[in-house]
């Protein structure tokens, strides 16, 4: 099986003569898959109802003739300017009432029936024309749904939101109950009185906000489904749409059920030393969304992006190393945005596989090298196979978009970042060499030995029960911020957490006490000092940040306490052993070193074997996929391998191999078969 | 007399069964007063003209039966959503033209005749129904006027503003003269051309801004008066509306004349070490607004609030200590927002007297303890009485909303914070053990020995004369920024200050010279270094911030000078002795230590006895009210009392008593009578 | 010839009695020129079509009688409120759709035909009435065009923009090609679909933005031209409009061609130690805009301004020193905003020549002193003359507004400040005692020995050729960021720079690599550390900021390299010698000391004599104008002159003279003639 290699290909930005050069270079680089047509609507339908497919016919034939498979976009990601002129009501509106204009991209209201009709009609034309084209490998629906416009506050959206609420609540009194409108005189007498959470004098109704997040996700998903329906009716070829890693506005659990293969766009910042760890988490999410199945890295940058304030280049080897990180964590395709760096437009300074400066460049040489390597790896089969294989894991972290939306609402005890909280746990666990999945908190958890549920703020009864039930046979770690409310943002009274989770953990929360800094007269706020902690959970002293609470223990061991101030002596880490399992509770966010020590302690108690290090060196990432062990050196010093086996990239024996910075080895047992 | 104890009670957010539990717990805690109905409009009038009072009938009967008195709200603070649907023009509009939506609270234009009519009609119904109910102790009009929407820029407001201007100026030429519209071609040919100070290309007309501040305050006050008129016509029960401490948008001097008792909502930040001192200033304002009469602490938080970025809890004892600070400074009631912590809505993480976690909590135990103590103190009479007594003072600081609005306008010499300037003086004086009142600068000052007038920017001729006149018999301290303009923001030419104040001080100002930091190309600005000062006024060297000027002395002693740079050698503190009085001038904001030394020097010269310390310790607050001396330890170390007498809380002898952090003692002469 | 002395005079803000006092004081101060009527529209035309010139008749007669010449404004800078009431569509609109209100100034859409008609009619009346008035020296058109409203996004502007685009592109397909609308599905089917770059979901089309910048500049210029046309038809008196230094929105090269004399408003921040150097650059720009001809300093502040957050005063002597800086760098007039400090309005805290505090003030004494000195200097003739003389220069820096607009667009490799980059070079060169001109990159450069082209981002073929051609005979220094794109923002492929410039320099750019700091999850960004450099170009080690790149050398010497990280060993400064010239390339922004060393090296190689220092001291500015050498001490210590000659201000011998801080000497050869 092939590890796809390629990227977005937008030849409509270039003269025809360049296309032949593209084919030549694609072959040199071993390009096997090109994403075509993502932003071609205005070219395909230059005026309403008038279509021009000639150039695309020619392009697909050319790619096919050159052995490049096509991920064909439905081209609906950005409507042409004529749509805004004919139907200004399709333009999206901000919560302040600003109607956004043409001239960038994605300027449509997701609820607009006019937009949806036009998009569907375009898809019908595209699919009718190309469903049987031999080059098509994959359908690419739209692009990065919600990237710029995830929530629209226009009148059309308002009407759609009311319809969504009617369908959800049936009676207005049920909405009033769930939204808690007895508070602040917000009671609605009819659905007609409800609007999106537009700019208001002060904090808006939390459940209204949450429902609007859900509605907005549903509306985007409805756009996606409308296109998929057209495709499925005509073509059996698999369908995807490109996700964007941890993207707050879109609940990818719901979407992942409806794509045939998960694909992802991820742009870690080369200037940030945390990027390899953060990107690892993103890869694990993509694998998890597909239930462990291989996924596609649909977009990454060959080198710099263009949209940060200052855009760092990838250092030599970094593009390759990060590509292998994706493969190691389950990707069966390494694609880029974009093939040829643009000559004009807002992304002209986004790097391309063919840079402005041409092919006598380090970047291009790395592109060719990686293409050759991936082709060779694709050929491996049996125990040595990489494509199609899985990344086994016994550890999971819960992830729920509802809780993300909820915990980051204003008017909360403290400004908790949901993703930073998950990242802290993910990094601690992966630094131990463990493979980590993400799961919904209401998923079947029985395949795991250890489940961490951090900041799972808005937990339904079913979720609470599911977690508590897991603690009977596995090791459950509940982090602060969990099950504070139900799914309607109604507080779980009587100590939070809710039954049966509260009993499973043997603790309840008397009062939240997040660290804070002076905020007199709203003149600004500083960063509060870290909280002092100590106890066997950390093997000694430690520090915490972000959160604290007065925790009451009913039936649990105290494994660490706060040690200073009003919190001094109060528990911070507890553990309640059950028959075969255990329920841990952690009432703060330990700083990285402390969290790693805690994670190690928890993993050992969960009966998980911690793998021996594969190499010396501090920043070496190790991941087992199928029969292969991927070792990637993200550090600035050489690392030395200490495992046995053979490196699939070089054929050399592993033990004693030195990995330079950005170096990669793919070790398989020496008995493995090279295909 | 009773020290009221209680808070906002919103049982409409809870099932009926909870109400009985509320009564039981209120009795346990000694709750004597409940504020009811503040946000009940949508419940009382679920659709236009249709009223539902049944639940409120039952509630008031229940409270009455349980001996809890009621502060009954007029429920007009937040209109129901149906009002916005029927009359979208009642929704307020920002200066950028954004019309604010329903879904939070206070979404009404204060000038809206529709809102006012509807509100008045609701009040009529409420008062008709409950004026004779035996539970009613107090009428609570609306809630925190202007908290979120103090200025509305809609067309209805614009028309009202024009009417206000016509009434004030009569002829457009008079408006032109006062607003100085000869500048920047702003001359109006008719009132019809005038609008609120909406978003404009650059700095808006200063007097237009100031008049719009005055207008906006007047419109809110008109809303209040409209409700009061309805109540007075039917009921003799006292009326209040809850103030918000130093709240810029609302001129509480004007309002205080129209309430029967001053009440205040104050939420000091427990994370800020300045909070006790700042809160002390707020309490003194409330006492001063009522002319020294007892006032009500209408709202404080039992522990954390919910609206800061990170919300600190009150540490053990802090709620009690800050409650006593209010009593010490004149409060005859300690009330909270709110009774039972909400289960939903934007304030669910605002603490309540009955917390989410129930009554087996430190918070609830402190609530019970304070209730018992206040009940005991309420029973004291005669010399030992607390309720109804006053806090005698011979020192006052002037406070005028016009100057607040004016000095914080843009396009000023420097960005002076009016309240921070007053706070600096208040803290310096109270740290000496002095009781400090706030007064209008045109008030009768004859009862004081020392009056400080800082940053009194926009001073009318009458105010200037009143201050100057005081200096003939008392000690007047004029701080920088005073009498720079008249009440129309016309500069007082010829050296500022204006006659006769300039002569009373014997100085005039050649040029302002505030410290500044580089601002090249508007690329940002830093904090300028402090200014070096020295002189006997400070007992040596000192530093100043915020402001400086080239001060010319005609007839005064120079008691301190600037010592560096272009200002070096120029006077910074001067004093002109008169017959029985003196006029001081201070041309900078001395840093806290320096200002305390200066304040001590001034107080001594004013013939004021500085009280001996009541206790050891740096952060002990001491206040005398009636025959009692309140001693509160805000520090983190124990303090030891050094006064004679008996502690009313424990009955123990005062001398030698140790006060733990957050500890409180109420010392009365041993001969005092316990009621 | 006279060195004009005076400023804005707005007596309509004052009672008539003050006018006589003004005349008396103007005579005392030697005022020779008054700018009148800048914001008088509402006074001159109090209602539509009704004019009132009586007060202006009287004023001009009075000034004439007192020997004060008049710079008469057309009074169109700010329309009266009645225009907004009659024609609300004349009010400008922001990119977010906010229509700005009356009440400040400049509230007009530059494209509004109604505004233009009304303005033209007013100018006609003014010119008809005063063209033959004997007091008029100069016509002052409007005021600070674009200061607050340079870009308007209203529907009228949109229609005008479409007209401008039609005229530029003819066919919509040409616009599509130039704007690169094949990217992001932006293809326009008709000009009717195009709008200004209003708020949009994400980055707007770069060429649309650039064209809108050009259009906006053109619209303002059209306003100017419309007024000039009316004046020219009636009056031969010279015309100016006041520029604002380096003002991004207005391309002064285009405007300078259409004024009879360049005039400038500049307000350096006295709190910023960089101000003298920055102001020197501004003066040089003004001289350059007029092709070396004398210019007018139309506005400066006598002391503090009012619009910064904190407004520093000018220290004693600073106003005088900075005035002489202007004269030294080519000004033949020193004017101020404004004559008499306002008593009301938004600029009442902007200093005036007659301060609030009157004439017994340091400020007024400095005003009188400077007036006397300038009068004496005006009388000098022959070799000793100052007025009318030039500042010879052999060094130039290129400046192009297109590149300024382009390089500061978002979605660029790094956030480069165009002016800060030019400033770095200007300061390095002037610190060597060199006189520096600014030139367009397509100007005739043959008069220079050294031309620096930094950050010349959007370079047309003609500009590229012009620079390359200069390198054949002179020394060309190209800084990073140059010729990355053409004038349409299409990237110059194949290594950037473009031919023949690339060949002239012997280098090409493989990839940009600006220093960056972590930006994970857009949670904020820090400042990246400086880049290490070394090489003979700097005489050793050095540091760079802002930018870096992987530079490829084809035919040049490498004179310095990066020394650390992935860039280590890559060239940073290169030099390619040609027959009589040389082409240097600099791939970073060296920090000030390093850049000064580099500039010295370059200047020496260009055969430029570096003048010997005229004085000891670090912050002494030296400029030669005509036969005189101006020496100004901006430091905080005395400086000692080491040149021979006579000081024109004191008549003293120069050598050995001590210049106190802010001191000025004007040295002429002893044989010079005093007129």
mmCIF file of N, CA, C and O in Angstrom, chain C residues 32 57 95 178 187 202 238 292 392 418 432 441 579 612 660:
data_model
loop_
_atom_site.group_PDB
_atom_site.id
_atom_site.type_symbol
_atom_site.label_atom_id
_atom_site.label_comp_id
_atom_site.label_asym_id
_atom_site.label_seq_id
_atom_site.Cartn_x
_atom_site.Cartn_y
_atom_site.Cartn_z
ATOM 1 N N UNK C 32 5.978 86.994 11.606
ATOM 2 C CA UNK C 32 5.895 87.516 10.247
ATOM 3 C C UNK C 32 4.847 86.818 9.398
ATOM 4 O O UNK C 32 4.481 87.313 8.334
ATOM 5 N N UNK C 57 -12.565 89.764 7.042
ATOM 6 C CA UNK C 57 -12.113 91.038 6.465
ATOM 7 C C UNK C 57 -11.347 91.851 7.511
ATOM 8 O O UNK C 57 -10.228 92.311 7.277
ATOM 9 N N UNK C 95 -13.925 50.471 7.890
ATOM 10 C CA UNK C 95 -13.975 49.170 7.220
ATOM 11 C C UNK C 95 -14.934 48.207 7.900
ATOM 12 O O UNK C 95 -15.366 47.235 7.299
ATOM 13 N N UNK C 178 -4.071 40.895 -12.487
ATOM 14 C CA UNK C 178 -3.178 41.670 -11.627
ATOM 15 C C UNK C 178 -3.445 41.360 -10.147
ATOM 16 O O UNK C 178 -2.509 41.244 -9.359
ATOM 17 N N UNK C 187 -12.207 35.449 -8.337
ATOM 18 C CA UNK C 187 -12.399 35.990 -9.679
ATOM 19 C C UNK C 187 -13.672 36.835 -9.782
ATOM 20 O O UNK C 187 -14.747 36.413 -9.389
ATOM 21 N N UNK C 202 -11.016 36.762 6.502
ATOM 22 C CA UNK C 202 -9.588 36.630 6.809
ATOM 23 C C UNK C 202 -8.810 37.583 5.909
ATOM 24 O O UNK C 202 -9.376 38.558 5.409
ATOM 25 N N UNK C 238 1.415 81.727 -4.355
ATOM 26 C CA UNK C 238 1.781 80.314 -4.190
ATOM 27 C C UNK C 238 0.827 79.557 -3.263
ATOM 28 O O UNK C 238 0.178 80.144 -2.406
ATOM 29 N N UNK C 292 15.101 69.650 -2.978
ATOM 30 C CA UNK C 292 16.188 70.412 -2.387
ATOM 31 C C UNK C 292 15.833 71.852 -2.089
ATOM 32 O O UNK C 292 16.584 72.559 -1.416
ATOM 33 N N UNK C 392 23.838 70.371 0.328
ATOM 34 C CA UNK C 392 24.358 69.444 -0.676
ATOM 35 C C UNK C 392 24.528 68.040 -0.113
ATOM 36 O O UNK C 392 24.906 67.861 1.040
ATOM 37 N N UNK C 418 8.441 49.681 7.899
ATOM 38 C CA UNK C 418 9.158 50.324 6.797
ATOM 39 C C UNK C 418 9.927 51.553 7.297
ATOM 40 O O UNK C 418 11.117 51.705 7.023
ATOM 41 N N UNK C 432 27.406 59.806 10.860
ATOM 42 C CA UNK C 432 28.755 59.989 10.309
ATOM 43 C C UNK C 432 28.979 61.421 9.835
ATOM 44 O O UNK C 432 30.033 61.747 9.293
ATOM 45 N N UNK C 441 12.778 55.511 -6.046
ATOM 46 C CA UNK C 441 13.698 54.522 -6.617
ATOM 47 C C UNK C 441 13.738 54.597 -8.134
ATOM 48 O O UNK C 441 14.615 54.003 -8.744
ATOM 49 N N UNK C 579 32.532 48.142 -12.679
ATOM 50 C CA UNK C 579 33.589 49.030 -13.141
ATOM 51 C C UNK C 579 33.828 50.155 -12.167
ATOM 52 O O UNK C 579 34.782 50.136 -11.380
ATOM 53 N N UNK C 612 35.176 65.737 9.443
ATOM 54 C CA UNK C 612 35.694 65.669 10.806
ATOM 55 C C UNK C 612 34.638 66.186 11.758
ATOM 56 O O UNK C 612 33.837 67.059 11.398
ATOM 57 N N UNK C 660 26.101 74.407 25.590
ATOM 58 C CA UNK C 660 25.331 73.737 26.657
ATOM 59 C C UNK C 660 24.319 72.794 26.018
ATOM 60 O O UNK C 660 24.069 72.854 24.822
#
